[in-house]
CSV table of C-alpha atoms (C1' of nucleotides) in Angstrom, one decimal:
chain,number,residue,atom,x,y,z
A,1284,UNK,CA,0.1,0.2,0.1
A,1285,UNK,CA,2.8,2.2,0.5
A,1286,UNK,CA,5.2,0.8,-2.1
A,1287,UNK,CA,8.1,2.6,-3.3
A,1288,UNK,CA,8.4,2.2,-7.2
A,1289,UNK,CA,11.3,2.4,-9.7
A,1290,UNK,CA,10.0,4.7,-12.7
A,1291,UNK,CA,10.2,1.7,-15.9
A,1292,UNK,CA,11.2,2.6,-19.2
A,1293,UNK,CA,7.8,3.7,-20.4
A,1294,UNK,CA,7.8,4.2,-24.0
A,1295,UNK,CA,5.1,3.7,-26.8
A,1296,UNK,CA,2.2,1.2,-26.9
A,1297,UNK,CA,1.1,1.7,-23.6
A,1298,UNK,CA,-2.4,1.4,-24.8
A,1299,UNK,CA,-1.6,-2.2,-26.1
A,1300,UNK,CA,-4.0,-3.9,-23.2
A,1301,UNK,CA,-7.1,-1.9,-24.8
A,1302,UNK,CA,-6.2,-2.6,-28.5
A,1303,UNK,CA,-7.7,-6.0,-28.6
A,1304,UNK,CA,-11.1,-4.1,-28.5
A,1305,UNK,CA,-12.8,-3.2,-31.8
A,1306,UNK,CA,-14.8,-0.4,-29.8
A,1307,UNK,CA,-11.3,1.1,-28.8
A,1308,UNK,CA,-9.8,0.8,-31.9
A,1309,UNK,CA,-13.3,2.6,-33.7
A,1310,UNK,CA,-12.7,5.2,-31.0
A,1311,UNK,CA,-9.1,5.8,-31.8
A,1312,UNK,CA,-9.8,5.9,-35.7
A,1313,UNK,CA,-12.9,8.2,-35.2
A,1314,UNK,CA,-10.9,11.0,-33.3
A,1315,UNK,CA,-8.2,11.0,-36.2
A,1316,UNK,CA,-11.4,11.5,-38.8
A,1317,UNK,CA,-13.2,14.2,-36.4
A,1318,UNK,CA,-9.8,16.1,-36.2
A,1319,UNK,CA,-9.1,16.4,-39.9
A,1320,UNK,CA,-12.9,16.8,-40.7
A,1321,UNK,CA,-13.2,19.8,-38.0
A,1322,UNK,CA,-10.1,21.1,-39.8
A,1323,UNK,CA,-11.8,20.9,-43.2
A,1324,UNK,CA,-15.3,22.5,-42.0
A,1325,UNK,CA,-13.7,25.2,-40.6
A,1326,UNK,CA,-13.0,26.8,-43.9
A,1327,UNK,CA,-17.0,27.3,-44.3
A,1328,UNK,CA,-17.5,28.0,-40.4
A,1329,UNK,CA,-19.2,24.9,-40.1
A,1330,UNK,CA,-18.9,22.1,-37.2
A,1331,UNK,CA,-19.6,18.5,-38.0
A,1332,UNK,CA,-23.2,18.7,-36.9
A,1333,UNK,CA,-24.4,21.9,-38.9
A,1334,UNK,CA,-22.7,20.7,-41.6
A,1335,UNK,CA,-24.8,17.3,-41.1
A,1336,UNK,CA,-27.7,19.4,-40.7
A,1337,UNK,CA,-27.3,21.7,-43.5
A,1338,UNK,CA,-26.6,18.5,-45.6
A,1339,UNK,CA,-30.0,16.8,-44.9
A,1340,UNK,CA,-31.9,19.9,-45.1
A,1341,UNK,CA,-30.5,20.2,-48.9
A,1342,UNK,CA,-31.3,16.6,-49.2
A,1343,UNK,CA,-34.6,16.5,-47.7
A,1344,UNK,CA,-36.1,19.7,-48.0
A,1345,UNK,CA,-39.3,20.5,-46.1
A,1346,UNK,CA,-38.6,18.5,-42.9
A,1347,UNK,CA,-39.4,19.4,-39.7
A,1348,UNK,CA,-36.9,19.8,-36.7
A,1349,UNK,CA,-38.2,16.8,-34.8
A,1350,UNK,CA,-37.8,15.0,-37.9
A,1351,UNK,CA,-34.1,16.3,-38.3
A,1352,UNK,CA,-33.1,15.9,-34.7
A,1353,UNK,CA,-34.2,12.2,-35.1
A,1354,UNK,CA,-32.1,11.8,-38.3
A,1355,UNK,CA,-29.0,13.3,-36.3
A,1356,UNK,CA,-29.9,11.5,-33.2
A,1357,UNK,CA,-29.8,14.8,-31.1
A,1358,UNK,CA,-32.5,16.3,-28.9
A,1359,UNK,CA,-35.0,18.4,-30.3
A,1360,UNK,CA,-34.0,21.0,-27.7
A,1361,UNK,CA,-30.4,21.0,-28.8
A,1362,UNK,CA,-31.0,21.4,-32.5
A,1363,UNK,CA,-32.9,24.9,-32.0
A,1364,UNK,CA,-29.4,26.8,-31.4
A,1365,UNK,CA,-28.0,24.7,-34.8
A,1366,UNK,CA,-31.2,25.7,-36.6
A,1367,UNK,CA,-30.7,29.2,-35.2
A,1368,UNK,CA,-27.2,29.7,-36.4
A,1369,UNK,CA,-28.1,28.3,-39.8
A,1370,UNK,CA,-30.9,30.2,-40.3
A,1371,UNK,CA,-28.7,33.5,-38.8
A,1372,UNK,CA,-26.4,33.2,-41.8
A,1373,UNK,CA,-29.4,32.9,-44.4
A,1374,UNK,CA,-28.4,29.2,-45.3
A,1375,UNK,CA,-32.1,27.8,-44.1
A,1376,UNK,CA,-35.3,29.1,-43.4
A,1377,UNK,CA,-37.9,28.1,-41.0
A,1378,UNK,CA,-41.2,28.0,-43.2
A,1379,UNK,CA,-44.6,27.9,-41.9
A,1380,UNK,CA,-46.2,24.9,-42.6
A,1381,UNK,CA,-49.8,25.4,-43.8
A,1382,UNK,CA,-51.5,22.1,-42.4
A,1383,UNK,CA,-49.7,22.2,-38.9
A,1384,UNK,CA,-49.0,25.4,-37.6
A,1385,UNK,CA,-46.6,24.1,-34.8
A,1386,UNK,CA,-44.1,23.0,-37.5
A,1387,UNK,CA,-41.3,24.3,-39.3
A,1388,UNK,CA,-40.5,23.0,-42.6
A,1389,UNK,CA,-36.6,23.3,-42.9
A,1390,UNK,CA,-35.8,24.9,-46.2
A,1391,UNK,CA,-32.3,25.7,-47.7
A,1392,UNK,CA,-31.7,28.9,-49.3
A,1393,UNK,CA,-30.0,29.3,-52.5
A,1394,UNK,CA,-26.6,30.2,-50.4
A,1395,UNK,CA,-27.4,27.3,-48.2
A,1396,UNK,CA,-27.4,24.9,-51.1
A,1397,UNK,CA,-24.2,26.3,-52.7
A,1398,UNK,CA,-22.3,26.2,-49.1
A,1399,UNK,CA,-23.4,22.7,-48.6
A,1400,UNK,CA,-22.1,21.8,-52.2
A,1401,UNK,CA,-18.9,23.2,-51.7
A,1402,UNK,CA,-18.6,21.8,-48.2
A,1403,UNK,CA,-19.5,18.3,-49.2
A,1404,UNK,CA,-16.9,18.5,-52.2
A,1405,UNK,CA,-14.5,19.2,-49.6
A,1406,UNK,CA,-15.8,16.5,-47.2
A,1407,UNK,CA,-15.4,14.1,-50.0
A,1408,UNK,CA,-11.9,15.4,-50.4
A,1409,UNK,CA,-11.1,15.2,-46.9
A,1410,UNK,CA,-12.1,11.6,-46.9
A,1411,UNK,CA,-10.3,10.9,-50.1
A,1412,UNK,CA,-6.8,12.3,-48.7
A,1413,UNK,CA,-7.3,10.7,-45.2
A,1414,UNK,CA,-8.3,7.3,-46.4
A,1415,UNK,CA,-5.9,7.2,-48.8
A,1416,UNK,CA,-3.6,5.2,-46.6
A,1417,UNK,CA,-6.6,2.2,-47.2
A,1418,UNK,CA,-6.8,0.6,-50.6
A,1419,UNK,CA,-10.4,1.2,-52.6
A,1420,UNK,CA,-11.4,-2.5,-51.3
A,1421,UNK,CA,-10.3,-1.6,-47.6
A,1422,UNK,CA,-12.5,1.6,-47.6
A,1423,UNK,CA,-15.2,-0.5,-49.2
A,1424,UNK,CA,-14.9,-3.2,-46.9
A,1425,UNK,CA,-14.8,-0.9,-43.7
A,1426,UNK,CA,-17.9,1.0,-45.2
A,1427,UNK,CA,-19.7,-2.2,-45.8
A,1428,UNK,CA,-19.0,-3.9,-42.4
A,1429,UNK,CA,-19.8,-0.6,-40.2
A,1430,UNK,CA,-23.0,-0.3,-42.1
A,1431,UNK,CA,-23.9,-4.0,-41.6
A,1432,UNK,CA,-23.2,-3.6,-37.8
A,1433,UNK,CA,-25.3,-0.5,-37.4
A,1434,UNK,CA,-28.3,-2.3,-39.4
A,1435,UNK,CA,-28.0,-5.8,-37.7
A,1436,UNK,CA,-26.3,-4.7,-33.9
A,1437,UNK,CA,-28.9,-6.2,-31.5
A,1438,UNK,CA,-28.9,-3.3,-28.7
B,430,UNK,CA,-37.5,33.5,-48.5
B,431,UNK,CA,-41.0,33.0,-47.2
B,432,UNK,CA,-42.2,30.1,-48.8
B,433,UNK,CA,-45.1,27.9,-47.3
B,434,UNK,CA,-44.1,24.1,-47.6
B,435,UNK,CA,-46.1,20.7,-47.7
B,436,UNK,CA,-45.2,18.4,-45.2
B,437,UNK,CA,-43.7,15.7,-47.1
B,438,UNK,CA,-44.1,12.0,-45.7
B,439,UNK,CA,-41.0,12.0,-43.8
B,440,UNK,CA,-40.2,8.3,-42.8
B,441,UNK,CA,-36.8,6.6,-42.2
B,442,UNK,CA,-33.1,6.9,-43.7
B,443,UNK,CA,-33.3,10.9,-43.4
B,444,UNK,CA,-29.6,10.3,-43.1
B,445,UNK,CA,-29.0,8.7,-46.5
B,446,UNK,CA,-27.1,11.9,-47.6
B,447,UNK,CA,-24.2,11.5,-45.1
B,448,UNK,CA,-23.8,7.6,-45.2
B,449,UNK,CA,-21.7,8.0,-48.2
B,450,UNK,CA,-18.9,9.2,-45.5
B,451,UNK,CA,-17.0,6.6,-43.6
B,452,UNK,CA,-16.6,8.8,-40.4
B,453,UNK,CA,-20.2,9.0,-40.5
B,454,UNK,CA,-20.5,5.4,-40.6
B,455,UNK,CA,-18.0,5.3,-37.9
B,456,UNK,CA,-19.6,7.7,-35.7
B,457,UNK,CA,-22.9,5.7,-35.8
B,458,UNK,CA,-21.5,2.5,-35.2
B,459,UNK,CA,-19.2,4.0,-32.4
B,460,UNK,CA,-22.0,5.5,-30.4
B,461,UNK,CA,-23.8,1.6,-30.3
B,462,UNK,CA,-21.0,0.4,-29.1
B,463,UNK,CA,-20.4,3.1,-26.6
B,464,UNK,CA,-24.0,2.8,-25.3
B,465,UNK,CA,-23.5,-0.9,-24.8
B,466,UNK,CA,-20.1,-0.8,-23.5
B,467,UNK,CA,-21.4,2.0,-20.7
B,468,UNK,CA,-23.9,-0.3,-19.7
B,469,UNK,CA,-21.6,-3.1,-19.5
B,470,UNK,CA,-19.4,-1.1,-17.2
B,471,UNK,CA,-22.3,0.2,-14.9
B,472,UNK,CA,-22.0,-3.1,-13.1
B,473,UNK,CA,-18.6,-2.2,-11.8
B,474,UNK,CA,-19.3,1.5,-11.2
B,475,UNK,CA,-16.5,2.4,-13.9
B,476,UNK,CA,-16.9,4.7,-16.9
B,477,UNK,CA,-15.4,3.9,-20.1
B,478,UNK,CA,-12.1,6.2,-19.3
B,479,UNK,CA,-11.7,4.5,-15.9
B,480,UNK,CA,-12.0,1.3,-17.1
B,481,UNK,CA,-9.3,2.2,-19.7
B,482,UNK,CA,-7.1,3.9,-17.4
B,483,UNK,CA,-7.5,1.1,-14.7
B,484,UNK,CA,-6.5,-1.6,-17.3
B,485,UNK,CA,-3.4,0.2,-18.6
B,486,UNK,CA,-2.4,0.7,-14.9
B,487,UNK,CA,-2.9,-3.1,-14.2
B,488,UNK,CA,-1.0,-3.8,-17.4
B,489,UNK,CA,1.9,-1.3,-17.1
B,490,UNK,CA,2.1,-1.1,-13.1
B,491,UNK,CA,4.2,2.0,-12.0
B,492,UNK,CA,3.7,4.6,-15.0
B,493,UNK,CA,3.5,7.9,-14.1
B,494,UNK,CA,0.4,10.2,-14.7
B,495,UNK,CA,1.5,11.9,-17.7
B,496,UNK,CA,2.3,8.6,-19.1
B,497,UNK,CA,-1.3,7.2,-18.7
B,498,UNK,CA,-2.3,10.8,-20.0
B,499,UNK,CA,-0.5,10.3,-23.1
B,500,UNK,CA,-1.8,6.7,-23.6
B,501,UNK,CA,-5.2,7.6,-23.1
B,502,UNK,CA,-5.0,10.9,-25.2
B,503,UNK,CA,-6.4,12.9,-22.6
B,504,UNK,CA,-4.9,16.0,-20.9
B,505,UNK,CA,-3.1,15.5,-17.6
B,506,UNK,CA,-5.2,18.0,-15.9
B,507,UNK,CA,-8.3,15.9,-16.9
B,508,UNK,CA,-6.6,13.0,-15.6
B,509,UNK,CA,-6.7,13.8,-12.0
B,510,UNK,CA,-10.2,13.3,-10.7
B,511,UNK,CA,-9.9,9.9,-12.9
B,512,UNK,CA,-7.1,8.9,-10.7
B,513,UNK,CA,-8.8,10.5,-7.4
B,514,UNK,CA,-11.8,8.5,-8.1
B,515,UNK,CA,-9.9,5.1,-8.5
B,516,UNK,CA,-7.5,5.8,-6.0
B,517,UNK,CA,-10.4,6.7,-3.5
B,518,UNK,CA,-12.1,3.5,-4.3
B,519,UNK,CA,-8.9,1.7,-3.3
B,520,UNK,CA,-8.6,0.4,-6.6
B,521,UNK,CA,-4.7,1.8,-7.1
B,522,UNK,CA,-2.5,3.9,-5.3
B,523,UNK,CA,0.0,7.0,-6.2
B,524,UNK,CA,3.0,5.4,-5.1
B,525,UNK,CA,5.9,8.1,-4.6
B,526,UNK,CA,9.0,7.6,-6.8
B,527,UNK,CA,12.2,7.1,-5.1
B,528,UNK,CA,14.2,9.1,-8.2
B,529,UNK,CA,12.0,11.8,-8.8
B,530,UNK,CA,9.8,13.0,-6.1
B,531,UNK,CA,7.4,15.0,-8.6
B,532,UNK,CA,5.9,12.0,-10.3
B,533,UNK,CA,3.6,9.3,-8.9
B,534,UNK,CA,3.9,5.8,-10.0
B,535,UNK,CA,0.6,4.3,-10.6
B,536,UNK,CA,0.1,0.8,-8.9
B,537,UNK,CA,-2.9,-1.3,-8.8
B,538,UNK,CA,-4.0,-2.8,-5.4
B,539,UNK,CA,-5.3,-6.4,-5.2
B,540,UNK,CA,-8.9,-5.0,-5.6
B,541,UNK,CA,-7.8,-3.3,-8.6
B,542,UNK,CA,-6.4,-6.0,-10.4
B,543,UNK,CA,-9.5,-8.4,-9.3
B,544,UNK,CA,-11.8,-5.5,-10.7
B,545,UNK,CA,-10.1,-5.0,-13.5
B,546,UNK,CA,-10.1,-8.7,-14.3
B,547,UNK,CA,-13.9,-9.1,-13.8
B,548,UNK,CA,-14.5,-5.9,-15.7
B,549,UNK,CA,-12.2,-7.0,-18.6
B,550,UNK,CA,-14.0,-10.4,-18.8
B,551,UNK,CA,-17.4,-8.6,-19.1
B,552,UNK,CA,-15.9,-6.2,-21.8
B,553,UNK,CA,-14.8,-9.1,-23.9
B,554,UNK,CA,-18.3,-10.5,-23.3
B,555,UNK,CA,-19.7,-7.4,-24.4
B,556,UNK,CA,-17.8,-7.2,-27.6
B,557,UNK,CA,-18.5,-10.7,-28.6
B,558,UNK,CA,-22.5,-10.7,-27.9
B,559,UNK,CA,-22.5,-7.0,-29.7
B,560,UNK,CA,-20.4,-8.1,-32.8
B,561,UNK,CA,-22.1,-11.6,-33.2
B,562,UNK,CA,-23.9,-10.0,-36.3
B,563,UNK,CA,-20.6,-9.9,-37.7
B,564,UNK,CA,-18.4,-12.7,-39.1
B,565,UNK,CA,-15.3,-14.1,-37.6
B,566,UNK,CA,-13.6,-12.9,-40.7
B,567,UNK,CA,-15.5,-9.6,-40.7
B,568,UNK,CA,-14.7,-9.0,-37.1
B,569,UNK,CA,-11.0,-9.4,-38.2
B,570,UNK,CA,-10.9,-7.1,-41.2
B,571,UNK,CA,-12.4,-4.4,-39.2
B,572,UNK,CA,-9.9,-4.3,-36.4
B,573,UNK,CA,-7.2,-4.9,-38.9
B,574,UNK,CA,-8.4,-2.0,-41.3
B,575,UNK,CA,-9.2,0.5,-38.3
B,576,UNK,CA,-5.4,-0.8,-36.8
B,577,UNK,CA,-3.8,0.2,-40.2
B,578,UNK,CA,-5.5,3.3,-40.7
B,579,UNK,CA,-4.6,4.7,-37.2
B,580,UNK,CA,-1.1,3.7,-37.7
B,581,UNK,CA,-0.8,5.2,-41.4
B,582,UNK,CA,-3.3,7.9,-41.7
B,583,UNK,CA,-1.5,11.1,-42.7
B,584,UNK,CA,-2.9,14.1,-40.3
C,1214,DT,C1',-54.8,15.2,-24.1
C,1215,DA,C1',-51.0,15.0,-27.5
C,1216,DT,C1',-47.1,17.1,-30.1
C,1217,DT,C1',-43.6,21.2,-31.9
C,1218,DG,C1',-40.8,23.9,-30.8
C,1219,DT,C1',-38.4,26.2,-27.3
C,1220,DT,C1',-36.3,28.3,-22.6
C,1221,DA,C1',-33.7,26.9,-18.6
C,1222,DT,C1',-30.7,24.0,-16.7
C,1223,DA,C1',-27.6,20.6,-14.9
C,1224,DC,C1',-24.1,17.4,-15.8
C,1225,DT,C1',-20.2,15.6,-18.7
C,1226,DC,C1',-16.3,16.5,-21.5
C,1227,DT,C1',-12.6,18.8,-23.0
C,1228,DA,C1',-9.2,22.5,-23.5
C,1229,DT,C1',-6.3,26.1,-21.6
C,1230,DA,C1',-3.6,28.8,-18.3
C,1231,DA,C1',-1.3,29.1,-14.1
C,1232,DC,C1',-0.1,27.3,-9.6
C,1233,DT,C1',3.3,24.2,-6.4
C,1234,DA,C1',6.9,21.2,-5.7
C,1235,DT,C1',10.5,19.6,-7.4
C,1236,DA,C1',14.5,18.8,-10.6
D,674,DT,C1',14.8,26.8,-16.5
D,675,DA,C1',11.9,23.1,-17.1
D,676,DT,C1',8.7,19.2,-15.8
D,677,DA,C1',4.6,16.5,-12.8
D,678,DG,C1',0.7,16.7,-10.6
D,679,DT,C1',-2.9,20.1,-9.4
D,680,DT,C1',-6.3,23.6,-9.7
D,681,DA,C1',-9.6,26.7,-11.4
D,682,DT,C1',-12.1,27.9,-15.4
D,683,DA,C1',-14.5,28.3,-19.6
D,684,DG,C1',-16.3,26.2,-23.9
D,685,DA,C1',-18.4,22.4,-25.8
D,686,DG,C1',-21.7,18.6,-26.1
D,687,DT,C1',-25.9,16.0,-23.9
D,688,DA,C1',-29.8,15.3,-21.2
D,689,DT,C1',-34.1,16.4,-19.0
D,690,DA,C1',-38.1,18.9,-17.8
D,691,DA,C1',-41.2,22.3,-18.4
D,692,DC,C1',-43.8,26.1,-20.8
D,693,DA,C1',-46.7,28.2,-25.2
D,694,DA,C1',-48.9,27.7,-29.4
D,695,DT,C1',-51.2,24.4,-31.8
D,696,DA,C1',-53.4,20.1,-32.6
DNA sequence: TATTGTTATACTCTATAACTATA
DNA sequence: TATAGTTATAGAGTATAACAATA
């Protein structure tokens, strides 16, 4: 309990006791991707979540905030400031819905569509650059396996 | 700018515009893993990061807090409360280092080694259960590709 | 009564700067 | 001067409850 220890020669790979876990490998890989992605999106003053929100709004114009929150897997309440920000930059509008005045139909503006297109091109480029260390087959396998897992994992 | 929209029949797969990105697939997959892992570790009153810290300390007894922070890729300052908690539960001790009295050698207690062993067994079981939807070959490929990416990605 | 968007709030996570004690 | 551990703090991110307007 009061042991005096010798300082060992501690170099790299200190996390080798965790690297047997796929979850750990996924976390480490994702943090690399996220850091590079954040740098990429900084050019457009977008965070990953605002990029995702804008991309979905451009792809599914007219969806409501609740639907978007579900798609992004975030709480409705936490989406509000994200939408505020995109709307404040005139990238989207909250359009009133005729049939149900509680809802807002989220619509991209022309500027929003243009920014989304440019940011998406950069995002594609970011992935191409970052995953260039993998072969085409490895990238495809990684995507396929991750999608299969998401679809079929029993939680 | 003041368009009145019809509410579209919005069902699932609203995120299909993002699923071309490997990073997005990784994030979605990881969030499933993390949720299940958190449930698994709750039995031991451990968070993922405290489990990781304890596992590394058991595997590399005597390492310092700075070394552990590097291994976990977190800030030294944010490690303090994690170590406080583990030490407060008598799972580890901060042993003085003879050669350098600034440093603490992190050593697992007997209780710490026992809890780590039990939690590790549960963690292995959690991965076995959760990734059962993948074939053995797919799990191995996923691990291999993620590791290769982490090792070779040019940031 | 239930739902949509919203506000308020609290809790965790993460990053930075500065302090202390040691080297 | 530099380093290890620590403290304080501020900014994100996340989760919950409750409210107003509307259904």
